[in-house]
PDB file of C-alpha atoms in Angstrom:
ATOM      1  CA  GLY A   1      61.311 -53.819 153.375  1.00 64.00           C
ATOM      2  CA  ALA A   2      64.289 -53.499 151.008  1.00 82.00           C
ATOM      3  CA  VAL A   3      62.671 -51.122 148.564  1.00 90.00           C
ATOM      4  CA  VAL A   4      64.679 -49.421 145.856  1.00 94.00           C
ATOM      5  CA  SER A   5      63.201 -46.634 143.786  1.00 95.00           C
ATOM      6  CA  GLN A   6      64.307 -45.012 140.546  1.00 97.00           C
ATOM      7  CA  HIS A   7      63.395 -41.687 139.085  1.00 97.00           C
ATOM      8  CA  PRO A   8      62.316 -41.011 136.446  1.00 97.00           C
ATOM      9  CA  SER A   9      60.657 -44.235 135.310  1.00 96.00           C
ATOM     10  CA  TRP A  10      60.957 -43.148 131.706  1.00 96.00           C
ATOM     11  CA  VAL A  11      62.542 -40.245 129.893  1.00 97.00           C
ATOM     12  CA  ILE A  12      62.746 -39.042 126.314  1.00 97.00           C
ATOM     13  CA  CYS A  13      65.471 -36.617 125.380  1.00 95.00           C
ATOM     14  CA  LYS A  14      67.084 -35.086 122.325  1.00 96.00           C
ATOM     15  CA  SER A  15      70.433 -36.277 121.040  1.00 96.00           C
ATOM     16  CA  GLY A  16      73.300 -34.353 122.633  1.00 96.00           C
ATOM     17  CA  THR A  17      71.575 -33.607 125.907  1.00 96.00           C
ATOM     18  CA  SER A  18      72.379 -35.090 129.321  1.00 97.00           C
ATOM     19  CA  VAL A  19      70.019 -37.139 131.441  1.00 97.00           C
ATOM     20  CA  LYS A  20      70.237 -37.862 135.159  1.00 97.00           C
ATOM     21  CA  ILE A  21      68.710 -40.962 136.715  1.00 97.00           C
ATOM     22  CA  GLU A  22      68.330 -41.312 140.492  1.00 97.00           C
ATOM     23  CA  CYS A  23      68.422 -44.525 142.491  1.00 96.00           C
ATOM     24  CA  ARG A  24      67.332 -44.523 146.127  1.00 95.00           C
ATOM     25  CA  SER A  25      67.204 -47.194 148.800  1.00 93.00           C
ATOM     26  CA  LEU A  26      64.096 -46.227 150.746  1.00 93.00           C
ATOM     27  CA  ASP A  27      64.275 -48.298 153.904  1.00 88.00           C
ATOM     28  CA  PHE A  28      67.903 -49.323 154.274  1.00 87.00           C
ATOM     29  CA  GLN A  29      71.362 -47.895 153.862  1.00 88.00           C
ATOM     30  CA  ALA A  30      73.127 -49.298 150.829  1.00 87.00           C
ATOM     31  CA  THR A  31      76.847 -49.854 151.123  1.00 84.00           C
ATOM     32  CA  THR A  32      77.073 -50.578 147.441  1.00 90.00           C
ATOM     33  CA  MET A  33      74.953 -49.673 144.449  1.00 93.00           C
ATOM     34  CA  PHE A  34      75.156 -51.146 140.986  1.00 94.00           C
ATOM     35  CA  TRP A  35      74.080 -49.807 137.618  1.00 96.00           C
ATOM     36  CA  TYR A  36      72.974 -52.096 134.805  1.00 96.00           C
ATOM     37  CA  ARG A  37      71.638 -51.605 131.316  1.00 95.00           C
ATOM     38  CA  GLN A  38      69.327 -53.999 129.565  1.00 92.00           C
ATOM     39  CA  PHE A  39      68.487 -54.085 125.871  1.00 88.00           C
ATOM     40  CA  PRO A  40      65.188 -55.619 124.709  1.00 84.00           C
ATOM     41  CA  LYS A  41      65.012 -59.379 125.238  1.00 81.00           C
ATOM     42  CA  GLN A  42      68.532 -59.419 126.649  1.00 84.00           C
ATOM     43  CA  SER A  43      69.917 -59.903 130.106  1.00 86.00           C
ATOM     44  CA  LEU A  44      71.279 -57.316 132.479  1.00 90.00           C
ATOM     45  CA  MET A  45      74.775 -56.045 131.768  1.00 92.00           C
ATOM     46  CA  LEU A  46      76.649 -54.527 134.687  1.00 93.00           C
ATOM     47  CA  MET A  47      77.940 -51.053 133.904  1.00 95.00           C
ATOM     48  CA  ALA A  48      79.521 -49.992 137.166  1.00 94.00           C
ATOM     49  CA  THR A  49      79.723 -50.551 140.900  1.00 92.00           C
ATOM     50  CA  SER A  50      79.679 -47.634 143.292  1.00 90.00           C
ATOM     51  CA  ASN A  51      80.371 -47.315 146.985  1.00 86.00           C
ATOM     52  CA  GLU A  52      79.296 -44.329 149.026  1.00 81.00           C
ATOM     53  CA  GLY A  53      81.892 -41.607 149.029  1.00 79.00           C
ATOM     54  CA  SER A  54      84.268 -43.190 146.549  1.00 82.00           C
ATOM     55  CA  LYS A  55      84.688 -43.316 142.788  1.00 86.00           C
ATOM     56  CA  ALA A  56      82.692 -45.854 140.845  1.00 91.00           C
ATOM     57  CA  THR A  57      84.345 -48.918 139.339  1.00 92.00           C
ATOM     58  CA  TYR A  58      83.379 -49.290 135.712  1.00 95.00           C
ATOM     59  CA  GLU A  59      83.178 -52.524 133.748  1.00 93.00           C
ATOM     60  CA  GLN A  60      85.336 -52.999 130.724  1.00 93.00           C
ATOM     61  CA  GLY A  61      83.998 -51.166 127.707  1.00 93.00           C
ATOM     62  CA  VAL A  62      81.882 -48.696 129.687  1.00 94.00           C
ATOM     63  CA  GLU A  63      82.953 -45.080 129.158  1.00 94.00           C
ATOM     64  CA  LYS A  64      83.309 -43.420 132.542  1.00 92.00           C
ATOM     65  CA  ASP A  65      83.182 -39.942 131.026  1.00 94.00           C
ATOM     66  CA  LYS A  66      79.919 -40.711 129.311  1.00 96.00           C
ATOM     67  CA  PHE A  67      78.193 -42.459 132.196  1.00 96.00           C
ATOM     68  CA  LEU A  68      78.875 -40.385 135.287  1.00 95.00           C
ATOM     69  CA  ILE A  69      78.041 -42.022 138.578  1.00 94.00           C
ATOM     70  CA  ASN A  70      77.772 -40.246 141.896  1.00 90.00           C
ATOM     71  CA  HIS A  71      77.101 -42.059 145.158  1.00 88.00           C
ATOM     72  CA  ALA A  72      76.792 -39.141 147.516  1.00 82.00           C
ATOM     73  CA  SER A  73      75.029 -40.865 150.392  1.00 89.00           C
ATOM     74  CA  LEU A  74      74.145 -44.324 151.648  1.00 89.00           C
ATOM     75  CA  THR A  75      70.682 -44.017 150.142  1.00 92.00           C
ATOM     76  CA  LEU A  76      71.264 -42.218 146.851  1.00 93.00           C
ATOM     77  CA  SER A  77      73.231 -42.888 143.686  1.00 94.00           C
ATOM     78  CA  THR A  78      72.852 -41.054 140.399  1.00 95.00           C
ATOM     79  CA  LEU A  79      73.733 -42.010 136.842  1.00 97.00           C
ATOM     80  CA  THR A  80      74.145 -39.192 134.335  1.00 97.00           C
ATOM     81  CA  VAL A  81      74.223 -40.081 130.669  1.00 97.00           C
ATOM     82  CA  THR A  82      76.137 -37.229 129.082  1.00 96.00           C
ATOM     83  CA  SER A  83      75.740 -36.155 125.463  1.00 96.00           C
ATOM     84  CA  ALA A  84      73.211 -38.894 124.895  1.00 96.00           C
ATOM     85  CA  HIS A  85      72.875 -40.516 121.475  1.00 96.00           C
ATOM     86  CA  PRO A  86      70.201 -42.837 120.086  1.00 96.00           C
ATOM     87  CA  GLU A  87      72.405 -45.870 120.756  1.00 95.00           C
ATOM     88  CA  ASP A  88      72.235 -45.026 124.469  1.00 96.00           C
ATOM     89  CA  SER A  89      68.512 -45.753 124.407  1.00 96.00           C
ATOM     90  CA  SER A  90      68.017 -48.629 126.804  1.00 95.00           C
ATOM     91  CA  PHE A  91      66.514 -49.770 130.089  1.00 95.00           C
ATOM     92  CA  TYR A  92      68.734 -48.701 132.983  1.00 97.00           C
ATOM     93  CA  ILE A  93      68.346 -50.545 136.274  1.00 97.00           C
ATOM     94  CA  CYS A  94      70.045 -49.928 139.583  1.00 96.00           C
ATOM     95  CA  SER A  95      70.419 -52.253 142.530  1.00 94.00           C
ATOM     96  CA  ALA A  96      71.463 -51.721 146.114  1.00 92.00           C
ATOM     97  CA  ALA A  97      73.150 -54.052 148.554  1.00 87.00           C
ATOM     98  CA  THR A  98      74.222 -54.012 152.164  1.00 78.00           C
ATOM     99  CA  SER A  99      75.755 -56.554 154.488  1.00 71.00           C
ATOM    100  CA  GLY A 100      72.837 -56.018 156.831  1.00 65.00           C
ATOM    101  CA  ARG A 101      70.563 -57.627 154.262  1.00 60.00           C
ATOM    102  CA  ASN A 102      72.563 -60.775 153.726  1.00 63.00           C
ATOM    103  CA  ASN A 103      74.395 -59.014 150.876  1.00 68.00           C
ATOM    104  CA  GLU A 104      71.428 -59.533 148.586  1.00 78.00           C
ATOM    105  CA  GLN A 105      70.991 -57.076 145.741  1.00 86.00           C
ATOM    106  CA  PHE A 106      67.612 -55.377 145.603  1.00 90.00           C
ATOM    107  CA  PHE A 107      66.682 -53.926 142.261  1.00 93.00           C
ATOM    108  CA  GLY A 108      64.915 -50.738 141.337  1.00 95.00           C
ATOM    109  CA  PRO A 109      62.033 -50.708 138.840  1.00 95.00           C
ATOM    110  CA  GLY A 110      64.230 -49.404 136.035  1.00 96.00           C
ATOM    111  CA  THR A 111      64.310 -46.285 133.874  1.00 97.00           C
ATOM    112  CA  ARG A 112      63.550 -46.427 130.187  1.00 96.00           C
ATOM    113  CA  LEU A 113      65.637 -43.918 128.253  1.00 97.00           C
ATOM    114  CA  THR A 114      64.787 -43.006 124.683  1.00 96.00           C
ATOM    115  CA  VAL A 115      67.136 -40.672 122.851  1.00 96.00           C
ATOM    116  CA  LEU A 116      65.707 -39.113 119.714  1.00 95.00           C
TER     117      LEU A 116
ATOM    118  CA  GLN B   1      81.529 -68.846 125.507  1.00 72.00           C
ATOM    119  CA  LYS B   2      79.378 -67.099 128.079  1.00 80.00           C
ATOM    120  CA  GLU B   3      80.085 -67.750 131.746  1.00 89.00           C
ATOM    121  CA  VAL B   4      76.417 -68.522 132.378  1.00 93.00           C
ATOM    122  CA  GLU B   5      74.183 -70.162 129.801  1.00 93.00           C
ATOM    123  CA  GLN B   6      70.403 -70.110 129.951  1.00 94.00           C
ATOM    124  CA  ASP B   7      67.898 -71.180 127.324  1.00 91.00           C
ATOM    125  CA  PRO B   8      65.979 -68.060 126.202  1.00 89.00           C
ATOM    126  CA  GLY B   9      62.736 -69.934 125.585  1.00 89.00           C
ATOM    127  CA  PRO B  10      59.950 -69.057 125.322  1.00 94.00           C
ATOM    128  CA  LEU B  11      58.721 -71.863 127.532  1.00 96.00           C
ATOM    129  CA  SER B  12      54.965 -72.276 127.294  1.00 97.00           C
ATOM    130  CA  VAL B  13      53.086 -74.435 129.816  1.00 97.00           C
ATOM    131  CA  PRO B  14      49.422 -74.897 130.771  1.00 97.00           C
ATOM    132  CA  GLU B  15      48.220 -73.539 134.076  1.00 97.00           C
ATOM    133  CA  GLY B  16      48.922 -75.955 136.928  1.00 97.00           C
ATOM    134  CA  ALA B  17      51.927 -77.571 135.255  1.00 97.00           C
ATOM    135  CA  ILE B  18      55.439 -77.610 136.680  1.00 97.00           C
ATOM    136  CA  VAL B  19      57.820 -75.089 135.156  1.00 97.00           C
ATOM    137  CA  SER B  20      61.394 -76.324 134.943  1.00 97.00           C
ATOM    138  CA  LEU B  21      64.195 -73.829 134.364  1.00 97.00           C
ATOM    139  CA  ASN B  22      67.939 -74.305 134.397  1.00 97.00           C
ATOM    140  CA  CYS B  23      71.302 -72.676 133.924  1.00 97.00           C
ATOM    141  CA  THR B  24      74.773 -74.028 133.364  1.00 97.00           C
ATOM    142  CA  TYR B  25      77.961 -72.235 134.231  1.00 96.00           C
ATOM    143  CA  SER B  26      81.606 -72.692 133.454  1.00 94.00           C
ATOM    144  CA  ASN B  27      83.383 -70.968 136.328  1.00 91.00           C
ATOM    145  CA  SER B  28      83.771 -73.142 139.426  1.00 91.00           C
ATOM    146  CA  ALA B  29      84.483 -70.001 141.465  1.00 91.00           C
ATOM    147  CA  PHE B  30      80.775 -69.235 141.582  1.00 91.00           C
ATOM    148  CA  GLN B  31      79.519 -70.116 145.044  1.00 90.00           C
ATOM    149  CA  TYR B  32      76.241 -68.233 145.441  1.00 90.00           C
ATOM    150  CA  PHE B  33      73.257 -68.721 143.193  1.00 93.00           C
ATOM    151  CA  MET B  34      70.094 -66.712 142.741  1.00 93.00           C
ATOM    152  CA  TRP B  35      66.940 -66.776 140.703  1.00 96.00           C
ATOM    153  CA  TYR B  36      65.157 -63.563 139.778  1.00 95.00           C
ATOM    154  CA  ARG B  37      61.779 -62.968 138.174  1.00 96.00           C
ATOM    155  CA  GLN B  38      61.385 -59.995 135.878  1.00 94.00           C
ATOM    156  CA  TYR B  39      58.093 -58.770 134.518  1.00 94.00           C
ATOM    157  CA  SER B  40      58.133 -56.727 131.335  1.00 89.00           C
ATOM    158  CA  ARG B  41      59.536 -53.228 131.855  1.00 85.00           C
ATOM    159  CA  LYS B  42      60.190 -53.849 135.557  1.00 89.00           C
ATOM    160  CA  GLY B  43      63.254 -54.498 137.662  1.00 91.00           C
ATOM    161  CA  PRO B  44      64.193 -58.072 138.686  1.00 93.00           C
ATOM    162  CA  GLU B  45      62.706 -59.485 141.878  1.00 92.00           C
ATOM    163  CA  LEU B  46      64.694 -61.985 143.953  1.00 90.00           C
ATOM    164  CA  LEU B  47      62.957 -65.358 144.254  1.00 93.00           C
ATOM    165  CA  MET B  48      65.565 -67.728 145.642  1.00 91.00           C
ATOM    166  CA  TYR B  49      69.084 -67.478 147.078  1.00 89.00           C
ATOM    167  CA  THR B  50      71.212 -70.584 147.620  1.00 89.00           C
ATOM    168  CA  TYR B  51      74.856 -71.298 148.303  1.00 84.00           C
ATOM    169  CA  SER B  52      75.200 -75.032 148.721  1.00 82.00           C
ATOM    170  CA  SER B  53      74.548 -78.028 146.555  1.00 87.00           C
ATOM    171  CA  GLY B  54      71.156 -79.571 147.102  1.00 89.00           C
ATOM    172  CA  ASN B  55      67.562 -78.401 147.169  1.00 92.00           C
ATOM    173  CA  LYS B  56      65.944 -75.374 148.756  1.00 93.00           C
ATOM    174  CA  GLU B  57      62.202 -74.990 148.866  1.00 95.00           C
ATOM    175  CA  ASP B  58      60.101 -71.871 149.354  1.00 94.00           C
ATOM    176  CA  GLY B  59      56.391 -72.211 148.753  1.00 96.00           C
ATOM    177  CA  ARG B  60      55.823 -73.224 145.138  1.00 97.00           C
ATOM    178  CA  PHE B  61      59.487 -72.671 144.268  1.00 97.00           C
ATOM    179  CA  THR B  62      62.326 -75.184 144.545  1.00 97.00           C
ATOM    180  CA  ALA B  63      65.899 -74.274 143.717  1.00 96.00           C
ATOM    181  CA  GLN B  64      68.409 -76.990 143.015  1.00 96.00           C
ATOM    182  CA  VAL B  65      72.193 -76.637 142.828  1.00 96.00           C
ATOM    183  CA  ASP B  66      74.658 -79.229 141.574  1.00 95.00           C
ATOM    184  CA  LYS B  67      78.119 -77.711 141.876  1.00 93.00           C
ATOM    185  CA  SER B  68      79.842 -80.828 140.583  1.00 93.00           C
ATOM    186  CA  SER B  69      77.966 -80.510 137.293  1.00 94.00           C
ATOM    187  CA  LYS B  70      77.875 -76.708 137.360  1.00 95.00           C
ATOM    188  CA  TYR B  71      74.138 -76.821 136.889  1.00 95.00           C
ATOM    189  CA  ILE B  72      71.320 -75.060 138.702  1.00 97.00           C
ATOM    190  CA  SER B  73      67.570 -75.401 138.375  1.00 97.00           C
ATOM    191  CA  LEU B  74      64.381 -73.697 139.450  1.00 98.00           C
ATOM    192  CA  PHE B  75      61.070 -75.515 139.600  1.00 97.00           C
ATOM    193  CA  ILE B  76      57.718 -73.778 139.908  1.00 98.00           C
ATOM    194  CA  ARG B  77      54.854 -76.006 141.028  1.00 97.00           C
ATOM    195  CA  ASP B  78      51.196 -75.364 140.297  1.00 97.00           C
ATOM    196  CA  SER B  79      52.077 -72.617 137.840  1.00 97.00           C
ATOM    197  CA  GLN B  80      49.728 -69.675 137.467  1.00 97.00           C
ATOM    198  CA  PRO B  81      49.254 -67.169 134.643  1.00 97.00           C
ATOM    199  CA  SER B  82      50.783 -64.584 136.991  1.00 96.00           C
ATOM    200  CA  ASP B  83      54.028 -66.579 136.837  1.00 97.00           C
ATOM    201  CA  SER B  84      54.388 -65.518 133.210  1.00 97.00           C
ATOM    202  CA  ALA B  85      57.617 -63.520 133.204  1.00 97.00           C
ATOM    203  CA  THR B  86      61.291 -63.766 132.362  1.00 95.00           C
ATOM    204  CA  TYR B  87      63.350 -65.753 134.859  1.00 97.00           C
ATOM    205  CA  LEU B  88      67.000 -64.889 135.287  1.00 96.00           C
ATOM    206  CA  CYS B  89      69.602 -66.967 137.042  1.00 96.00           C
ATOM    207  CA  ALA B  90      72.497 -65.107 138.621  1.00 94.00           C
ATOM    208  CA  MET B  91      75.612 -66.119 140.472  1.00 92.00           C
ATOM    209  CA  SER B  92      78.480 -64.600 142.372  1.00 89.00           C
ATOM    210  CA  ARG B  93      81.902 -65.585 143.683  1.00 86.00           C
ATOM    211  CA  ILE B  94      81.750 -64.078 147.121  1.00 75.00           C
ATOM    212  CA  LYS B  95      79.202 -63.169 149.722  1.00 68.00           C
ATOM    213  CA  ALA B  96      79.704 -59.481 150.286  1.00 64.00           C
ATOM    214  CA  ALA B  97      77.736 -56.316 149.667  1.00 57.00           C
ATOM    215  CA  GLY B  98      80.108 -55.440 146.856  1.00 67.00           C
ATOM    216  CA  ASN B  99      79.861 -58.763 145.059  1.00 78.00           C
ATOM    217  CA  LYS B 100      79.146 -58.675 141.335  1.00 86.00           C
ATOM    218  CA  LEU B 101      76.400 -60.771 139.892  1.00 90.00           C
ATOM    219  CA  THR B 102      76.784 -62.592 136.601  1.00 91.00           C
ATOM    220  CA  PHE B 103      73.423 -63.142 134.953  1.00 93.00           C
ATOM    221  CA  GLY B 104      72.167 -65.726 132.535  1.00 94.00           C
ATOM    222  CA  GLY B 105      70.340 -64.457 129.492  1.00 92.00           C
ATOM    223  CA  GLY B 106      66.918 -65.171 130.985  1.00 94.00           C
ATOM    224  CA  THR B 107      64.145 -67.598 130.035  1.00 96.00           C
ATOM    225  CA  ARG B 108      60.771 -66.229 129.041  1.00 95.00           C
ATOM    226  CA  VAL B 109      57.940 -68.258 130.556  1.00 97.00           C
ATOM    227  CA  LEU B 110      54.321 -68.165 129.477  1.00 97.00           C
ATOM    228  CA  VAL B 111      51.689 -69.914 131.590  1.00 97.00           C
ATOM    229  CA  LYS B 112      48.475 -70.324 129.630  1.00 96.00           C
ATOM    230  CA  PRO B 113      45.114 -70.376 131.454  1.00 94.00           C
TER     231      PRO B 113
END
């Protein structure tokens, strides 16, 4: 149990376009979902925390207008990178947590974004 | 200074050896400690979850927490080539679904056959 999926697993887009990444908890309802980005050989950096039905809380330095997060249901959160630029190329990982699972965070497999 | 420090490695060991990993932290508010394994281009996988000082064992893995020294460790016994991955320590202040995790930088481990 506790499976989190992400779609797509990788995406290549042109500079200036927008990209949407989906994060789903497949076998549990996630009270909270988190979005991270990870650059090569670096650790995970938290971008934002989202709770179902409410606005996401962004970490300092993360542009909320550039990284749009929607947590429409207890099993789905989306991250939209708007007007993507090459410096947005990274590995984006989501995680999901619920009190019913001892508050552990379960991570998705990640989405590799390359902006040309 | 980072809140959580972790040696990046790489740490290379022969198959069957004990892998010893550790993290230090500066914030005494951290109460819950986790170790994740991350294979290349994959999401992290939770290995161990502890919240009290002392040892916790699970199969080949032993997690150790010393809150007085702000130091945590993970030991992997009888290491296998499949253990080759990056190991991330993480910690949080509270135990709640909305708790934020603070990660160490990760240690890359290579187990040679």
